[in-house]
XYZ file of C-alpha atoms in Angstrom:
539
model
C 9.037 -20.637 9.232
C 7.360 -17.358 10.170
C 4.957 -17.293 12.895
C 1.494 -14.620 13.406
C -1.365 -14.226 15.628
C -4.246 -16.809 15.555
C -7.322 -15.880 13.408
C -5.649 -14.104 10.565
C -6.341 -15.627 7.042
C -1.961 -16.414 7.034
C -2.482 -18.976 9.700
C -1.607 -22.534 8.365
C -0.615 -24.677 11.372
C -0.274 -24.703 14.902
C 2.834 -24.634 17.149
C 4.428 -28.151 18.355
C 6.334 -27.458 21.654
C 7.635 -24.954 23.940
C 11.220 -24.158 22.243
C 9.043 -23.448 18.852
C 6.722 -21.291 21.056
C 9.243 -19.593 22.853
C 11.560 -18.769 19.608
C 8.687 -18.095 17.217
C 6.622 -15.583 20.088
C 9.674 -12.982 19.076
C 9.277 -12.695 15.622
C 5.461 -11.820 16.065
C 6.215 -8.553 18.500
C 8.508 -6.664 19.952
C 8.971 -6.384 22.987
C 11.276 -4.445 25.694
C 11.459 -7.961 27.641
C 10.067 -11.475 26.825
C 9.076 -13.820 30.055
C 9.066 -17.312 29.160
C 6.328 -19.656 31.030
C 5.464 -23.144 30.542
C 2.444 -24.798 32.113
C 0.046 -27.508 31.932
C -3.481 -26.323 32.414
C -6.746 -27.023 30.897
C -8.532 -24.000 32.302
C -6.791 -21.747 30.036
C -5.728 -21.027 26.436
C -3.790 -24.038 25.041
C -0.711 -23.939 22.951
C 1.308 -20.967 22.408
C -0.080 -17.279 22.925
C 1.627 -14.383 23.911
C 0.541 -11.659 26.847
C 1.450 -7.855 26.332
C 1.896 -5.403 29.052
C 1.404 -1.365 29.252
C 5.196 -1.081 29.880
C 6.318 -2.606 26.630
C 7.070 -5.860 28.274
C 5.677 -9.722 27.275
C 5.018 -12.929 28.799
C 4.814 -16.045 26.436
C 2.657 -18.962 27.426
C 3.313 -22.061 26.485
C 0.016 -24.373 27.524
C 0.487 -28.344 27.143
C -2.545 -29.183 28.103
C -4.879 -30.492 25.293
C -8.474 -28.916 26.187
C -9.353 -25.630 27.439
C -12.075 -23.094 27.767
C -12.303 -20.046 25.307
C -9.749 -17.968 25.268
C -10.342 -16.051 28.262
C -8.161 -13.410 30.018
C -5.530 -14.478 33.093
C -6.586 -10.613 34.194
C -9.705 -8.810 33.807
C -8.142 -5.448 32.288
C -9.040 -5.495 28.508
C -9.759 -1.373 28.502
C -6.654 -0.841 26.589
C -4.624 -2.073 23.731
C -0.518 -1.612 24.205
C 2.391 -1.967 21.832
C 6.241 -1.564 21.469
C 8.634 -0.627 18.843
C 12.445 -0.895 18.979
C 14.493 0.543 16.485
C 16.288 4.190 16.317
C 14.137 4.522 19.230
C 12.726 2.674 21.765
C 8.871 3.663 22.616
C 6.197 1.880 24.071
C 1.732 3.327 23.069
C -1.065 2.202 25.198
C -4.788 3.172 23.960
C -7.635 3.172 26.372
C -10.463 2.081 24.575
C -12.261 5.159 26.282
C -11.685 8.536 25.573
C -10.252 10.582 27.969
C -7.609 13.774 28.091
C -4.758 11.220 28.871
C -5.810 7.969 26.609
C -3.038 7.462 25.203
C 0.130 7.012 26.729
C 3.437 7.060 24.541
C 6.663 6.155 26.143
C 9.827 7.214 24.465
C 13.279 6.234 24.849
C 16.451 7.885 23.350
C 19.363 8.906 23.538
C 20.304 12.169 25.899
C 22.915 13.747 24.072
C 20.877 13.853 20.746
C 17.003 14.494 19.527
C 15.242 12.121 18.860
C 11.207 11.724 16.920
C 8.241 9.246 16.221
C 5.927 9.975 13.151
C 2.530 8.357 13.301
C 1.013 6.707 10.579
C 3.386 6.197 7.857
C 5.950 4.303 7.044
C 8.201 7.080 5.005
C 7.793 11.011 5.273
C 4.474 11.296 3.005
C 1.414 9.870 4.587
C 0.190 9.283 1.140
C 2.364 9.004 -1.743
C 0.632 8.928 -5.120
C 2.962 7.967 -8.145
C 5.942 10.109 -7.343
C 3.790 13.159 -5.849
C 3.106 13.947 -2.426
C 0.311 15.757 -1.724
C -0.830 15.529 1.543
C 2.803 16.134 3.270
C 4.539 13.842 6.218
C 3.230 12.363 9.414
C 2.360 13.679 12.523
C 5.465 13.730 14.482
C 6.780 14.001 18.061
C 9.942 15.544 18.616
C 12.903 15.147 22.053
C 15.463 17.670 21.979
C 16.760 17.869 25.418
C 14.697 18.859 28.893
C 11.834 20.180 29.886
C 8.295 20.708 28.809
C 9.131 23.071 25.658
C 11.791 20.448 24.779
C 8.999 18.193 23.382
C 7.496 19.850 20.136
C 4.576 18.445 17.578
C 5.080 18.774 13.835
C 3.694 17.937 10.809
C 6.427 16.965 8.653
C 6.955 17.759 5.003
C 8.148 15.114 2.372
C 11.878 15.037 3.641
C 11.827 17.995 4.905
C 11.372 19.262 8.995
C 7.796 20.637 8.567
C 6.225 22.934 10.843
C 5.510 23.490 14.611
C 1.996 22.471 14.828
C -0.224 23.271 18.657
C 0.108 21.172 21.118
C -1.493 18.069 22.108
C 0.549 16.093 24.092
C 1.626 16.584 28.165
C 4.585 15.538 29.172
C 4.294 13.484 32.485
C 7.873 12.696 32.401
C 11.539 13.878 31.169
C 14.671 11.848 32.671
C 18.032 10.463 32.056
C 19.421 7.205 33.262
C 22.881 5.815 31.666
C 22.907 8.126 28.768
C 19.416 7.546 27.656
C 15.918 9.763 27.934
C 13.160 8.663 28.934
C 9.626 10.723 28.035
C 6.442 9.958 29.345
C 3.935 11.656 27.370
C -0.215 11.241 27.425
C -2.773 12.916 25.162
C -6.365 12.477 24.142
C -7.575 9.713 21.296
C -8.815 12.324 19.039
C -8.040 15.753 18.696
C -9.284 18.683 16.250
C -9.075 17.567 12.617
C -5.942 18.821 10.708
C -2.153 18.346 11.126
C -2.680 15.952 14.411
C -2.834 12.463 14.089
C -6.394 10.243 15.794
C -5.237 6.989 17.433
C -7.785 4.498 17.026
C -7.676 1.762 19.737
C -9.732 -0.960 17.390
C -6.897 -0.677 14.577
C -4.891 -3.752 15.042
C -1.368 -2.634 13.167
C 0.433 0.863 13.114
C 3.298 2.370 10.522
C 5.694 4.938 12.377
C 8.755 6.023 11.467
C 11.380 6.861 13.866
C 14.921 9.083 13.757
C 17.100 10.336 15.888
C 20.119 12.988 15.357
C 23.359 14.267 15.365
C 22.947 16.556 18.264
C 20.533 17.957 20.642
C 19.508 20.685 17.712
C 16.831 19.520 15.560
C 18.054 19.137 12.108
C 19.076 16.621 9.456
C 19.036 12.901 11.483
C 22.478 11.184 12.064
C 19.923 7.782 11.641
C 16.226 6.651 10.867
C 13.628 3.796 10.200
C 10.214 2.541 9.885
C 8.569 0.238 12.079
C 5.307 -1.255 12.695
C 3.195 -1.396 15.777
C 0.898 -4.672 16.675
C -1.799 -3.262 18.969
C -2.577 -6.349 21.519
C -5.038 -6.361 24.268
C -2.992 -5.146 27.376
C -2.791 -8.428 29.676
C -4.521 -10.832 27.708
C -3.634 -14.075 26.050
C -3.222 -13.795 22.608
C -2.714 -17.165 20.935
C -0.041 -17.273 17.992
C 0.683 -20.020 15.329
C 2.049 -21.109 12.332
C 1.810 -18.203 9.269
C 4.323 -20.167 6.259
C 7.918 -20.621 4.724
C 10.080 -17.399 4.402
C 13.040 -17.483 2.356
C 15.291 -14.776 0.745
C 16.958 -14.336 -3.140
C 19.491 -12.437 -3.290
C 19.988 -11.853 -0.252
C 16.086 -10.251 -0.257
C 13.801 -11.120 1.960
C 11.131 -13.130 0.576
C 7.820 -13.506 2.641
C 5.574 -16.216 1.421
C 2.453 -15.277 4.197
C 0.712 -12.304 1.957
C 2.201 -12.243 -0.854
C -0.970 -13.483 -3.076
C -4.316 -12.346 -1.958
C -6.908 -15.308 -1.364
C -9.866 -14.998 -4.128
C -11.845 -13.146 -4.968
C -9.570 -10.582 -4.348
C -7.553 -12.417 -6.683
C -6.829 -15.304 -8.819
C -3.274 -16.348 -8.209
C -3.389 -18.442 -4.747
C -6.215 -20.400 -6.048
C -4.066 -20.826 -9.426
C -1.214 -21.867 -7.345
C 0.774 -19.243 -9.739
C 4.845 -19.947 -8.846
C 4.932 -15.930 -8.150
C 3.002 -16.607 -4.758
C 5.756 -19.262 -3.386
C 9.355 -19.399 -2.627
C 9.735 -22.744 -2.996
C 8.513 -22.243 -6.379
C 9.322 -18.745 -7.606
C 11.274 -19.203 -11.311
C 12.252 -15.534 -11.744
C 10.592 -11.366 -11.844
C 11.129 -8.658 -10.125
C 12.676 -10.154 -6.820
C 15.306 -11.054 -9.145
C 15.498 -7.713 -10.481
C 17.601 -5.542 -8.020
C 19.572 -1.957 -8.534
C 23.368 -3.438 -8.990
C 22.600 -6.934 -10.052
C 23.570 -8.173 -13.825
C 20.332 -9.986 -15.422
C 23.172 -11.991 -17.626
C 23.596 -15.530 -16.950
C 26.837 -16.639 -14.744
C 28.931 -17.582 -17.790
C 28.489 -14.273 -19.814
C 30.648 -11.576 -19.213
C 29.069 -7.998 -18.506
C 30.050 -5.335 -21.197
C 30.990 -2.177 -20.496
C 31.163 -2.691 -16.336
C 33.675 0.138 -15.869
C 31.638 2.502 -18.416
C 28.993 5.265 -17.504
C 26.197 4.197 -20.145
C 24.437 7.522 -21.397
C 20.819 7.804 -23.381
C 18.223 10.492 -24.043
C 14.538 10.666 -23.587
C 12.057 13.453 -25.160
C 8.841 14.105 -24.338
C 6.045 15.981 -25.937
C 3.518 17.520 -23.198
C 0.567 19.746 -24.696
C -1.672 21.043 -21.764
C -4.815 23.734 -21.852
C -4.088 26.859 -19.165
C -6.167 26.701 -16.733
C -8.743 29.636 -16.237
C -10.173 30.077 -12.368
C -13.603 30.146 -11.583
C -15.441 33.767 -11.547
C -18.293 33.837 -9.578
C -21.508 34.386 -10.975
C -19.550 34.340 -14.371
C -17.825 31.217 -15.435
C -16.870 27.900 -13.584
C -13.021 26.674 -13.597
C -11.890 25.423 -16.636
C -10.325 22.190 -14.924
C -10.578 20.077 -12.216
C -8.307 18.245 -9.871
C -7.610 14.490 -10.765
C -6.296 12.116 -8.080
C -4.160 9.098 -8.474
C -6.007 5.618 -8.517
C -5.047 2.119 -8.998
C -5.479 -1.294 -8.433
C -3.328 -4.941 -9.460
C -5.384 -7.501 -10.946
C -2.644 -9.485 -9.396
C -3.202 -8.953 -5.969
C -0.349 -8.055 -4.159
C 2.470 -9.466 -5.588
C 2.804 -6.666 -8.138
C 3.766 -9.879 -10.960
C 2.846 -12.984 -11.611
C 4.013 -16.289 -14.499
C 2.619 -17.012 -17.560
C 2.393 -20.712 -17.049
C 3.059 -22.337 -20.641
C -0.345 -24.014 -22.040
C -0.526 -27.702 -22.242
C 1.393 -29.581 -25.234
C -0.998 -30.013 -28.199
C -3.165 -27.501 -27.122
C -4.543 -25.254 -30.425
C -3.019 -22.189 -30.497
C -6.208 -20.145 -30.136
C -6.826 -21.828 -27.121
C -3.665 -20.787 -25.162
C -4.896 -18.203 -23.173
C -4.246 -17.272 -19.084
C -7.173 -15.752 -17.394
C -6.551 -14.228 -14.034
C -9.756 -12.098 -12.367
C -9.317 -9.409 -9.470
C -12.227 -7.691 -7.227
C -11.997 -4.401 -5.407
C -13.619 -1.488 -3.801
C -13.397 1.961 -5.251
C -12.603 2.898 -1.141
C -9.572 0.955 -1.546
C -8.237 2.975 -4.111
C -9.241 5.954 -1.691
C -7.951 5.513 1.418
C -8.258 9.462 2.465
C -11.581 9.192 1.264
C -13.471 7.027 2.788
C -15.989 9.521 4.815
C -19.297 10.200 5.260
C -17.851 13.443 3.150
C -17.485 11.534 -0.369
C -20.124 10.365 -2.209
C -17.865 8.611 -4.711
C -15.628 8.992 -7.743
C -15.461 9.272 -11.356
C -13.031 7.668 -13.728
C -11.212 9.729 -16.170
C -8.337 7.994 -17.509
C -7.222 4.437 -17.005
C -4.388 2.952 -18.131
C -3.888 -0.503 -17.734
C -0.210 -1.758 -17.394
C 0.309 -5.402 -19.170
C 3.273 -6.541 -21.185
C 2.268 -6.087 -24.508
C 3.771 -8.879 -26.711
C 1.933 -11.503 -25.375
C -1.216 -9.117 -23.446
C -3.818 -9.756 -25.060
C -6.758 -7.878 -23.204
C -7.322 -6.372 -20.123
C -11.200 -5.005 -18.755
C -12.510 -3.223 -15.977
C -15.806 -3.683 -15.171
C -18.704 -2.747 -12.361
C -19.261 -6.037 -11.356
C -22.166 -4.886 -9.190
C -23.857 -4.075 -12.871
C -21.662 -6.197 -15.088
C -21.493 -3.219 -17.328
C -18.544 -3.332 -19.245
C -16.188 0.421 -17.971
C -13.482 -0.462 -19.998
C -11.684 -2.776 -22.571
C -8.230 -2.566 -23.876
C -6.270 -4.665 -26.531
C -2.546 -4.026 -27.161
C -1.906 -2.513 -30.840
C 1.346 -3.766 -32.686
C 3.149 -1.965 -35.734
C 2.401 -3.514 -39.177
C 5.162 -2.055 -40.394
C 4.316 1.399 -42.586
C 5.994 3.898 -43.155
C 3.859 5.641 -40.659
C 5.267 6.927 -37.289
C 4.600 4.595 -34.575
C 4.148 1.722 -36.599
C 6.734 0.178 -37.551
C 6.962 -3.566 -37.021
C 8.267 -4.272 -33.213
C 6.262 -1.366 -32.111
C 3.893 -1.633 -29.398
C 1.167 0.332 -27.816
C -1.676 0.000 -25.240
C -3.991 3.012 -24.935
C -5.709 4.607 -22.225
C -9.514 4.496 -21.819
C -10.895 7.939 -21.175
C -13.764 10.046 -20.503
C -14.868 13.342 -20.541
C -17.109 15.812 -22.248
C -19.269 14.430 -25.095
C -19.039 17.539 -26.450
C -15.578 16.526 -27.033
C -16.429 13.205 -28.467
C -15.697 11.468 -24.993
C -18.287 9.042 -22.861
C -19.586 10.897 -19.631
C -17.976 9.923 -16.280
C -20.353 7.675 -14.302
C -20.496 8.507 -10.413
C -19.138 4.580 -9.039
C -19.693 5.008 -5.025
C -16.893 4.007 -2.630
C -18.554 0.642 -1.965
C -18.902 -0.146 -5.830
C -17.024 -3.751 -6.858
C -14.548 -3.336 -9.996
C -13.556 -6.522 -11.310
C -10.686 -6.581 -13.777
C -9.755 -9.782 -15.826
C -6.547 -9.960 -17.227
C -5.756 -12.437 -20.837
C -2.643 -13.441 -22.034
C -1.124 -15.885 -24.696
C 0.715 -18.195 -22.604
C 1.686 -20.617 -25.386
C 5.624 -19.994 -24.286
C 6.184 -19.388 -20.494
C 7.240 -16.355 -19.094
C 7.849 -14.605 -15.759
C 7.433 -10.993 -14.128
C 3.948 -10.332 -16.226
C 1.745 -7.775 -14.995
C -1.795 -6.260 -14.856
C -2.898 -3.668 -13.042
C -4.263 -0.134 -13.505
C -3.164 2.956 -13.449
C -6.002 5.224 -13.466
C -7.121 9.311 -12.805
C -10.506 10.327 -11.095
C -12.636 13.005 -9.848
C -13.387 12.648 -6.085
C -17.103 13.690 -6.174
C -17.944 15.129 -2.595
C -21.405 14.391 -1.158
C -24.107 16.785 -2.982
C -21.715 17.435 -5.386
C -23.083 14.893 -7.994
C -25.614 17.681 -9.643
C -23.069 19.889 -11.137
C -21.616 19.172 -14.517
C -18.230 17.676 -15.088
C -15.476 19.420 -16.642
C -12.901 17.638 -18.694
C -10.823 19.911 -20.070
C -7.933 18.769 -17.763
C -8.483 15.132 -19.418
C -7.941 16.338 -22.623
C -5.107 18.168 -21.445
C -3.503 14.610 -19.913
C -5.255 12.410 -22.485
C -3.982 14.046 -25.619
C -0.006 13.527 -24.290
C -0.652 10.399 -23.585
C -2.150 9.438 -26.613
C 0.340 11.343 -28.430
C 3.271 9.136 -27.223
C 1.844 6.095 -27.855
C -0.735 5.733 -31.118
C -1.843 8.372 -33.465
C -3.497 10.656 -31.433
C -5.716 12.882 -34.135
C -7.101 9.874 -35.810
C -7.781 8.328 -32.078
C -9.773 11.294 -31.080
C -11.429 11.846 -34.496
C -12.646 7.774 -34.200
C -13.931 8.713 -30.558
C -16.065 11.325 -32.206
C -17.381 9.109 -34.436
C -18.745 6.143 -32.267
C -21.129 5.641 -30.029
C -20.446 5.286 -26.422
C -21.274 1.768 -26.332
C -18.963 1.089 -29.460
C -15.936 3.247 -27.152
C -16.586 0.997 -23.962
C -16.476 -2.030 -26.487
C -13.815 -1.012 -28.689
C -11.468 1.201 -26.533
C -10.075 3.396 -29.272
């Protein structure tokens, strides 16, 4: 059974007793020390709920006592929000809720004899990793190497690499040593100027950090590491906790049922009661599918076990140089797309074809799942008063293409129709790419008309894309997927009145479409429809 805090959508039951309370308070939180108190009073929050304190330590109630008034502080401070981490490092943030030069407080612990560092705001060294780039570079980090004020240093980290010395924010109140281990007391304001620094924001419930520590006092490649997430609380207040679901593992993989599958409309599968969403009924994917394990059943011997399998891939990339921008002259010749996407599926990144009823007519044997989204979700760096919006160039949705048989994306604040895609299978010519067994799903793009592409349309961060998904489910299957991976132009506030460019999506389009179905009669039928027969038809 997992456990969570009261309120959240994963809550499904309450706690029974005091050992339950007691047990299932630690798997909510750390903490640097858990207080155990049972009483019996009506005057205060019944059942289970758990108190955190501004020096990383917790009190769990346990409340017998059947009626009660709303849950109402045991002490009046609620001006701050505290939380603790343990892991590589021990540490220990407070937030005021009012901004001040020392609002937050961050409490480290480490060992003496080594450095030691926090990131802020990520859960791995990019802060944003899109597809296997990483733009935007690590966290905001602090860093211990030894005594001292100059022996705490700021950085903003690179991806896996040590970054750079970035100005100060932080003062150190505190640098000691007791039994081997450091303790730094550090406070700095809530916001600071806009760039490497990270901005603690008290009302955000849950925090990714990644910690390390090294081999010595130098700071260089760390002897250890891991990621870690803190749960903001109101410092000494009651916060009640309950039941959240069944955990399990496979594998030896730890298999969370709380999450998993998004409630509708986000998605369709918890409403579906899809087997991907449970434990108890999973039947097989990618949870199944781990680096080292054999995919063979138990009585089939693996070939080749002691063997180093080799194979070849070639590619075939055709791109357009890009020309700068003269002023006065000429305008770029490209412009910078920016990874997007979004699963259908909700979450689970798969879901099962659930065979169709026995007797049912062929034709009829279709799966339907639905998913609904905000463009802002897709932009998470984006979502400021600073961006008006985006526009689609490519997108590419991902189904398995034997038994896919559709996939659209639509603005379901319009209901117009943004994008429809069917799967195309070889008929076996003697063409290239169409040989029988051959399969193919093609991008949607847009672009230039001069180019025989449909305009971009501006969709605003708050726009609603709803994607439905169709598949043949006449024999069952597991591990299917459907979501999109897409390319887009951030459009910056007042930007909307210049023209698009889209020489960089013919640039990506054309190897794309190259690879996968017959790219010069593709783009010659795009020239020759209209844009209502593209958005219908996708190529």
């Amino acid at each position: 059974m997992t456990y969570v805090l009261q309120g959240s959508d994963a809550c499904v039951g309450t706690i029974q007793n005091s050992s339950e309370c007691f047990e299932g308070a630690r798997t909510v939180i750390q903490s640097e020390k858990f207080t155990n108190n049972a009483i019996s009073d009506p005057s205060t929050q019944p059942g289970c709920s758990i108190e955190q304190h501004s020096d990383g330590s917790t009190d769990v109630w346990w409340n017998s006592a059947s009626t009660s008034a709303e849950s109402a502080p045991i002490r009046a401070s609620t001006a701050s929000v505290s939380a603790f981490v343990q892991g590589q490092v021990n540490f220990t943030v407070s937030l005021d809720t009012i901004e001040s030069d020392d609002a937050v407080t961050i409490t480290i612990v480490g060992p003496a004899d080594r450095w030691f560092g926090v990131g802020f705001g990520a859960s791995s060294m990019c802060v944003h990793m899109q597809a296997d780039q990483c733009e935007n570079g690590g966290p905001w980090a602090v860093i211990v190497s030894g005594d001292g004020q100059d022996a705490v240093t700021e950085r903003k980290l690179d991806f896996h690499g040590p970054g750079t010395v970035v100005a100060k924010t932080v003062t150190v109140r505190s640098n000691t040593v007791t039994d081997g281990n450091r303790t730094v007391v550090l406070t700095r304001p809530l916001k600071v100027a806009k760039g490497a620094h990270f901005t603690f924001d008290p009302s955000v419930s849950t925090l990714p950090v990644i910690t390390a520590r090294g081999c010595s006092l130098e700071f260089a490649q760390h002897c250890g590491h891991g990621t870690a997430q803190l749960i903001f609380l109101a410092t000494d207040r009651r916060t009640p906790i309950c039941r959240g679901g069944i955990e399990g593992s496979i594998g030896g993989n730890r298999f969370i049922n709380n999450g998993r599958c998004a409630p509708f409309p986000r998605g369709d599968l918890l409403t579906q009661e899809n087997p991907t969403c449970f434990i108890e009924t999973y039947q097989g994917g990618l949870k199944c599918c781990r680096d080292g394990q054999s995919l063979l059943d138990k009585d089939q011997e693996i070939p080749w076990r002691d063997q180093v399998l080799e194979y070849k891939l070639k590619f075939r990339f055709y791109f357009e140089e890009y020309k700068p921008a003269v002023e006065g002259k000429a305008t770029a010749t490209h412009q910078h797309l920016v990874r997007l996407g979004a699963q259908t599926e909700a979450n689970s990144g798969e879901y099962d074809i659930t065979q169709c009823s026995k007797g049912t007519p062929p034709a009829q044997c279709v799966q339907v799942i639905t998913g609904r989204w905000r463009v802002r979700d897709m932009t998470p760096n984006q979502a400021d008063q600073s961006t008006e919006g985006i526009k689609l160039i490519y997108a590419g949705p991902h189904c398995h293409a034997p038994t896919c048989l559709s996939m659209d994306l639509f603005n379901a604040d319009t209901g117009e129709l943004l994008c429809h895609v069917e799967p195309i299978r070889g008929k076996g010519s003697d063409s290239p790419y169409d040989e029988h067994g051959f399969l193919a799903i093609p991008p949607c793009l847009w672009g230039s008309t001069a180019e025989g592409l449909v305009e971009p349309q501006l969709l605003s961060l708050d726009t609603t894309l709803l994607s439905i998904k169709r598949n043949n489910n006449t024999l069952p299957h597991t591990g299917e997927m459907a979501l999109w991976q897409m390319r887009g132009i951030i459009i910056s506030s007042g930007e909307n009145t210049q023209r698009d460019k889209a020489d960089l999506v013919d640039a990506i389009a054309i190897s794309n479409v190259e690879r996968l179905a017959k790219p010069s009669k593709r783009r010659a039928q795009l020239r020759n429809t209209s844009p209502s027969d593209r958005l219908r038809d996708t190529f």
